[in-house]
mmCIF file of N, CA and C in Angstrom:
data_model
loop_
_atom_site.group_PDB
_atom_site.id
_atom_site.type_symbol
_atom_site.label_atom_id
_atom_site.label_comp_id
_atom_site.label_asym_id
_atom_site.label_seq_id
_atom_site.Cartn_x
_atom_site.Cartn_y
_atom_site.Cartn_z
ATOM 1 N N UNK A 575 -40.702 18.890 -211.988
ATOM 2 C CA UNK A 575 -40.776 17.879 -210.948
ATOM 3 C C UNK A 575 -39.391 17.718 -210.321
ATOM 4 N N UNK A 576 -39.357 17.704 -209.015
ATOM 5 C CA UNK A 576 -38.093 17.553 -208.301
ATOM 6 C C UNK A 576 -37.626 16.100 -208.354
ATOM 7 N N UNK A 577 -36.338 15.909 -208.106
ATOM 8 C CA UNK A 577 -35.754 14.572 -208.152
ATOM 9 C C UNK A 577 -36.434 13.653 -207.137
ATOM 10 N N UNK A 578 -36.667 14.146 -205.911
ATOM 11 C CA UNK A 578 -37.284 13.313 -204.882
ATOM 12 C C UNK A 578 -38.709 12.915 -205.288
ATOM 13 N N UNK A 579 -39.459 13.835 -205.844
ATOM 14 C CA UNK A 579 -40.821 13.527 -206.290
ATOM 15 C C UNK A 579 -40.797 12.463 -207.386
ATOM 16 N N UNK A 580 -39.871 12.601 -208.320
ATOM 17 C CA UNK A 580 -39.747 11.628 -209.410
ATOM 18 C C UNK A 580 -39.345 10.260 -208.868
ATOM 19 N N UNK A 581 -38.400 10.240 -207.940
ATOM 20 C CA UNK A 581 -37.952 8.984 -207.345
ATOM 21 C C UNK A 581 -39.104 8.286 -206.630
ATOM 22 N N UNK A 582 -39.875 9.023 -205.842
ATOM 23 C CA UNK A 582 -41.040 8.452 -205.153
ATOM 24 C C UNK A 582 -42.051 7.900 -206.150
ATOM 25 N N UNK A 583 -42.270 8.640 -207.216
ATOM 26 C CA UNK A 583 -43.198 8.189 -208.256
ATOM 27 C C UNK A 583 -42.708 6.878 -208.883
ATOM 28 N N UNK A 584 -41.432 6.764 -209.143
ATOM 29 C CA UNK A 584 -40.882 5.560 -209.759
ATOM 30 C C UNK A 584 -40.954 4.361 -208.804
ATOM 31 N N UNK A 585 -40.703 4.591 -207.520
ATOM 32 C CA UNK A 585 -40.806 3.497 -206.545
ATOM 33 C C UNK A 585 -42.243 3.002 -206.480
ATOM 34 N N UNK A 586 -43.195 3.923 -206.418
ATOM 35 C CA UNK A 586 -44.615 3.529 -206.398
ATOM 36 C C UNK A 586 -45.025 2.826 -207.687
ATOM 37 N N UNK A 587 -44.503 3.278 -208.824
ATOM 38 C CA UNK A 587 -44.874 2.661 -210.100
ATOM 39 C C UNK A 587 -44.341 1.230 -210.214
ATOM 40 N N UNK A 588 -43.301 0.893 -209.440
ATOM 41 C CA UNK A 588 -42.778 -0.478 -209.465
ATOM 42 C C UNK A 588 -43.798 -1.465 -208.912
ATOM 43 N N UNK A 589 -44.762 -0.975 -208.141
ATOM 44 C CA UNK A 589 -45.786 -1.845 -207.558
ATOM 45 C C UNK A 589 -47.023 -1.975 -208.446
ATOM 46 N N UNK A 590 -47.063 -1.229 -209.546
ATOM 47 C CA UNK A 590 -48.206 -1.305 -210.452
ATOM 48 C C UNK A 590 -48.196 -2.650 -211.161
ATOM 49 N N UNK A 591 -49.352 -3.272 -211.227
ATOM 50 C CA UNK A 591 -49.452 -4.578 -211.874
ATOM 51 C C UNK A 591 -50.820 -4.738 -212.514
ATOM 52 N N UNK A 592 -50.939 -5.711 -213.373
ATOM 53 C CA UNK A 592 -52.207 -6.038 -214.012
ATOM 54 C C UNK A 592 -52.839 -7.170 -213.213
ATOM 55 N N UNK A 593 -53.885 -6.898 -212.419
ATOM 56 C CA UNK A 593 -54.479 -7.942 -211.580
ATOM 57 C C UNK A 593 -55.097 -9.087 -212.370
ATOM 58 N N UNK A 594 -55.322 -8.883 -213.661
ATOM 59 C CA UNK A 594 -55.857 -9.959 -214.501
ATOM 60 C C UNK A 594 -54.776 -10.967 -214.875
ATOM 61 N N UNK A 595 -53.511 -10.538 -214.795
ATOM 62 C CA UNK A 595 -52.419 -11.400 -215.244
ATOM 63 C C UNK A 595 -51.330 -11.618 -214.204
ATOM 64 N N UNK A 596 -51.309 -10.810 -213.134
ATOM 65 C CA UNK A 596 -50.219 -10.867 -212.166
ATOM 66 C C UNK A 596 -50.738 -10.782 -210.743
ATOM 67 N N UNK A 597 -49.950 -11.284 -209.840
ATOM 68 C CA UNK A 597 -50.214 -11.110 -208.413
ATOM 69 C C UNK A 597 -49.511 -9.826 -208.000
ATOM 70 N N UNK A 598 -50.132 -9.067 -207.104
ATOM 71 C CA UNK A 598 -49.519 -7.816 -206.651
ATOM 72 C C UNK A 598 -48.166 -8.095 -205.998
ATOM 73 N N UNK A 599 -47.151 -7.282 -206.306
ATOM 74 C CA UNK A 599 -45.851 -7.480 -205.669
ATOM 75 C C UNK A 599 -45.943 -7.239 -204.169
ATOM 76 N N UNK A 600 -45.226 -8.045 -203.408
ATOM 77 C CA UNK A 600 -45.206 -7.900 -201.958
ATOM 78 C C UNK A 600 -44.142 -6.895 -201.540
ATOM 79 N N UNK A 601 -43.004 -6.953 -202.203
ATOM 80 C CA UNK A 601 -41.933 -6.027 -201.854
ATOM 81 C C UNK A 601 -41.071 -5.758 -203.074
ATOM 82 N N UNK A 602 -40.362 -4.666 -202.997
ATOM 83 C CA UNK A 602 -39.417 -4.279 -204.032
ATOM 84 C C UNK A 602 -38.047 -4.290 -203.373
ATOM 85 N N UNK A 603 -37.141 -5.047 -203.919
ATOM 86 C CA UNK A 603 -35.787 -5.124 -203.361
ATOM 87 C C UNK A 603 -34.903 -4.127 -204.109
ATOM 88 N N UNK A 604 -34.218 -3.306 -203.351
ATOM 89 C CA UNK A 604 -33.334 -2.297 -203.933
ATOM 90 C C UNK A 604 -31.945 -2.484 -203.321
ATOM 91 N N UNK A 605 -31.101 -3.324 -203.911
ATOM 92 C CA UNK A 605 -29.778 -3.572 -203.341
ATOM 93 C C UNK A 605 -28.895 -2.332 -203.436
ATOM 94 N N UNK A 606 -28.192 -2.061 -202.379
ATOM 95 C CA UNK A 606 -27.331 -0.879 -202.328
ATOM 96 C C UNK A 606 -26.146 -1.167 -201.419
ATOM 97 N N UNK A 607 -25.326 -2.133 -201.824
ATOM 98 C CA UNK A 607 -24.182 -2.566 -201.018
ATOM 99 C C UNK A 607 -23.276 -1.395 -200.610
ATOM 100 N N UNK A 608 -23.069 -0.449 -201.516
ATOM 101 C CA UNK A 608 -22.187 0.690 -201.227
ATOM 102 C C UNK A 608 -22.882 1.770 -200.402
ATOM 103 N N UNK A 609 -24.182 1.604 -200.155
ATOM 104 C CA UNK A 609 -24.983 2.517 -199.339
ATOM 105 C C UNK A 609 -25.002 3.944 -199.902
ATOM 106 N N UNK A 610 -25.041 4.049 -201.215
ATOM 107 C CA UNK A 610 -25.048 5.357 -201.862
ATOM 108 C C UNK A 610 -26.347 6.114 -201.601
ATOM 109 N N UNK A 611 -27.453 5.392 -201.311
ATOM 110 C CA UNK A 611 -28.752 6.026 -201.115
ATOM 111 C C UNK A 611 -29.074 6.235 -199.639
ATOM 112 N N UNK A 612 -28.187 5.870 -198.750
ATOM 113 C CA UNK A 612 -28.451 5.948 -197.314
ATOM 114 C C UNK A 612 -28.792 7.366 -196.855
ATOM 115 N N UNK A 613 -28.206 8.355 -197.476
ATOM 116 C CA UNK A 613 -28.427 9.743 -197.049
ATOM 117 C C UNK A 613 -29.869 10.207 -197.265
ATOM 118 N N UNK A 614 -30.583 9.597 -198.214
ATOM 119 C CA UNK A 614 -31.947 10.073 -198.483
ATOM 120 C C UNK A 614 -33.031 9.055 -198.150
ATOM 121 N N UNK A 615 -32.661 7.874 -197.663
ATOM 122 C CA UNK A 615 -33.667 6.834 -197.446
ATOM 123 C C UNK A 615 -34.725 7.266 -196.427
ATOM 124 N N UNK A 616 -34.357 8.040 -195.415
ATOM 125 C CA UNK A 616 -35.362 8.476 -194.443
ATOM 126 C C UNK A 616 -36.365 9.427 -195.096
ATOM 127 N N UNK A 617 -35.910 10.290 -195.983
ATOM 128 C CA UNK A 617 -36.829 11.181 -196.704
ATOM 129 C C UNK A 617 -37.730 10.381 -197.636
ATOM 130 N N UNK A 618 -37.162 9.383 -198.287
ATOM 131 C CA UNK A 618 -37.947 8.522 -199.167
ATOM 132 C C UNK A 618 -38.976 7.735 -198.356
ATOM 133 N N UNK A 619 -38.584 7.257 -197.192
ATOM 134 C CA UNK A 619 -39.488 6.506 -196.313
ATOM 135 C C UNK A 619 -40.650 7.375 -195.832
ATOM 136 N N UNK A 620 -40.378 8.629 -195.527
ATOM 137 C CA UNK A 620 -41.436 9.545 -195.091
ATOM 138 C C UNK A 620 -42.496 9.753 -196.167
ATOM 139 N N UNK A 621 -42.087 9.716 -197.410
ATOM 140 C CA UNK A 621 -43.021 9.930 -198.522
ATOM 141 C C UNK A 621 -43.657 8.636 -199.013
ATOM 142 N N UNK A 622 -43.088 7.508 -198.657
ATOM 143 C CA UNK A 622 -43.599 6.201 -199.071
ATOM 144 C C UNK A 622 -43.809 5.329 -197.835
ATOM 145 N N UNK A 623 -44.963 5.449 -197.198
ATOM 146 C CA UNK A 623 -45.231 4.644 -196.007
ATOM 147 C C UNK A 623 -45.094 3.151 -196.321
ATOM 148 N N UNK A 624 -44.594 2.418 -195.343
ATOM 149 C CA UNK A 624 -44.409 0.985 -195.550
ATOM 150 C C UNK A 624 -43.016 0.626 -196.009
ATOM 151 N N UNK A 625 -42.155 1.636 -196.150
ATOM 152 C CA UNK A 625 -40.785 1.362 -196.565
ATOM 153 C C UNK A 625 -40.044 0.663 -195.426
ATOM 154 N N UNK A 626 -39.389 -0.431 -195.746
ATOM 155 C CA UNK A 626 -38.616 -1.187 -194.760
ATOM 156 C C UNK A 626 -37.187 -1.246 -195.265
ATOM 157 N N UNK A 627 -36.245 -1.019 -194.379
ATOM 158 C CA UNK A 627 -34.846 -1.091 -194.772
ATOM 159 C C UNK A 627 -34.130 -2.135 -193.936
ATOM 160 N N UNK A 628 -33.183 -2.801 -194.562
ATOM 161 C CA UNK A 628 -32.335 -3.750 -193.850
ATOM 162 C C UNK A 628 -31.188 -2.975 -193.236
ATOM 163 N N UNK A 629 -30.546 -3.564 -192.258
ATOM 164 C CA UNK A 629 -29.410 -2.922 -191.601
ATOM 165 C C UNK A 629 -28.142 -3.054 -192.420
ATOM 166 N N UNK A 630 -27.033 -3.225 -191.753
ATOM 167 C CA UNK A 630 -25.744 -3.331 -192.421
ATOM 168 C C UNK A 630 -25.745 -4.469 -193.427
ATOM 169 N N UNK A 631 -25.032 -4.257 -194.524
ATOM 170 C CA UNK A 631 -24.889 -5.292 -195.538
ATOM 171 C C UNK A 631 -24.163 -6.474 -194.922
ATOM 172 N N UNK A 632 -24.706 -7.659 -195.079
ATOM 173 C CA UNK A 632 -24.095 -8.864 -194.528
ATOM 174 C C UNK A 632 -24.083 -9.931 -195.613
ATOM 175 N N UNK A 633 -22.909 -10.222 -196.114
ATOM 176 C CA UNK A 633 -22.786 -11.189 -197.198
ATOM 177 C C UNK A 633 -23.341 -12.552 -196.788
ATOM 178 N N UNK A 634 -23.250 -12.905 -195.508
ATOM 179 C CA UNK A 634 -23.701 -14.206 -195.036
ATOM 180 C C UNK A 634 -25.211 -14.269 -194.806
ATOM 181 N N UNK A 635 -25.900 -13.161 -194.945
ATOM 182 C CA UNK A 635 -27.352 -13.156 -194.731
ATOM 183 C C UNK A 635 -28.048 -13.877 -195.890
ATOM 184 N N UNK A 636 -29.019 -14.704 -195.544
ATOM 185 C CA UNK A 636 -29.731 -15.468 -196.560
ATOM 186 C C UNK A 636 -31.190 -15.068 -196.596
ATOM 187 N N UNK A 637 -31.790 -15.109 -197.755
ATOM 188 C CA UNK A 637 -33.214 -14.920 -197.969
ATOM 189 C C UNK A 637 -33.764 -13.587 -197.467
ATOM 190 N N UNK A 638 -33.150 -12.466 -197.781
ATOM 191 C CA UNK A 638 -33.716 -11.201 -197.311
ATOM 192 C C UNK A 638 -35.111 -10.940 -197.884
ATOM 193 N N UNK A 639 -35.386 -11.383 -199.100
ATOM 194 C CA UNK A 639 -36.719 -11.163 -199.679
ATOM 195 C C UNK A 639 -37.769 -11.917 -198.884
ATOM 196 N N UNK A 640 -37.460 -13.125 -198.443
ATOM 197 C CA UNK A 640 -38.392 -13.906 -197.629
ATOM 198 C C UNK A 640 -38.638 -13.190 -196.310
ATOM 199 N N UNK A 641 -37.584 -12.664 -195.684
ATOM 200 C CA UNK A 641 -37.729 -11.955 -194.416
ATOM 201 C C UNK A 641 -38.638 -10.745 -194.593
ATOM 202 N N UNK A 642 -38.406 -9.965 -195.653
ATOM 203 C CA UNK A 642 -39.240 -8.792 -195.896
ATOM 204 C C UNK A 642 -40.698 -9.179 -196.097
ATOM 205 N N UNK A 643 -40.946 -10.246 -196.835
ATOM 206 C CA UNK A 643 -42.321 -10.698 -197.043
ATOM 207 C C UNK A 643 -42.975 -11.100 -195.722
ATOM 208 N N UNK A 644 -42.220 -11.751 -194.850
ATOM 209 C CA UNK A 644 -42.762 -12.141 -193.540
ATOM 210 C C UNK A 644 -43.086 -10.914 -192.693
ATOM 211 N N UNK A 645 -42.236 -9.904 -192.735
ATOM 212 C CA UNK A 645 -42.494 -8.673 -191.983
ATOM 213 C C UNK A 645 -43.740 -7.986 -192.529
ATOM 214 N N UNK A 646 -43.834 -7.871 -193.837
ATOM 215 C CA UNK A 646 -44.975 -7.199 -194.465
ATOM 216 C C UNK A 646 -46.277 -7.921 -194.134
ATOM 217 N N UNK A 647 -46.243 -9.248 -194.133
ATOM 218 C CA UNK A 647 -47.463 -10.014 -193.867
ATOM 219 C C UNK A 647 -47.809 -10.079 -192.385
ATOM 220 N N UNK A 648 -46.894 -9.628 -191.520
ATOM 221 C CA UNK A 648 -47.154 -9.651 -190.091
ATOM 222 C C UNK A 648 -46.792 -10.967 -189.422
ATOM 223 N N UNK A 649 -46.118 -11.865 -190.142
ATOM 224 C CA UNK A 649 -45.719 -13.162 -189.587
ATOM 225 C C UNK A 649 -44.502 -13.047 -188.673
ATOM 226 N N UNK A 650 -43.744 -11.962 -188.841
ATOM 227 C CA UNK A 650 -42.556 -11.711 -188.028
ATOM 228 C C UNK A 650 -42.732 -10.344 -187.384
ATOM 229 N N UNK A 651 -42.503 -10.267 -186.092
ATOM 230 C CA UNK A 651 -42.584 -8.974 -185.413
ATOM 231 C C UNK A 651 -41.194 -8.356 -185.364
ATOM 232 N N UNK A 652 -41.144 -7.080 -185.601
ATOM 233 C CA UNK A 652 -39.871 -6.350 -185.620
ATOM 234 C C UNK A 652 -39.933 -5.263 -184.578
ATOM 235 N N UNK A 653 -38.863 -5.130 -183.816
ATOM 236 C CA UNK A 653 -38.786 -4.054 -182.817
ATOM 237 C C UNK A 653 -38.314 -2.777 -183.488
ATOM 238 N N UNK A 654 -38.954 -1.669 -183.156
ATOM 239 C CA UNK A 654 -38.548 -0.363 -183.638
ATOM 240 C C UNK A 654 -38.287 0.524 -182.442
ATOM 241 N N UNK A 655 -37.149 1.158 -182.327
ATOM 242 C CA UNK A 655 -35.980 0.948 -183.168
ATOM 243 C C UNK A 655 -35.310 -0.374 -182.823
ATOM 244 N N UNK A 656 -34.598 -0.969 -183.799
ATOM 245 C CA UNK A 656 -33.894 -2.233 -183.509
ATOM 246 C C UNK A 656 -32.800 -2.034 -182.476
ATOM 247 N N UNK A 657 -32.483 -3.084 -181.792
ATOM 248 C CA UNK A 657 -31.440 -3.003 -180.759
ATOM 249 C C UNK A 657 -30.087 -2.799 -181.348
#
């Protein structure tokens, strides 16, 4: 198994849950302040539809998980590509 295939499998497995005991996760937060994964995020996104990425790291930004949940639920509209 290639590294990319394994990585995609692990990202998908993070969403696995027991519906008898848990609510399905809405999003998975993957902090990467140093942007070490930036070079492959587009390849990862192509293999995992629904992947959303935040822009530049902003220490003053608040509630990114809430923002992602709003985007996923369709409560917030996002322009693609962003300005």
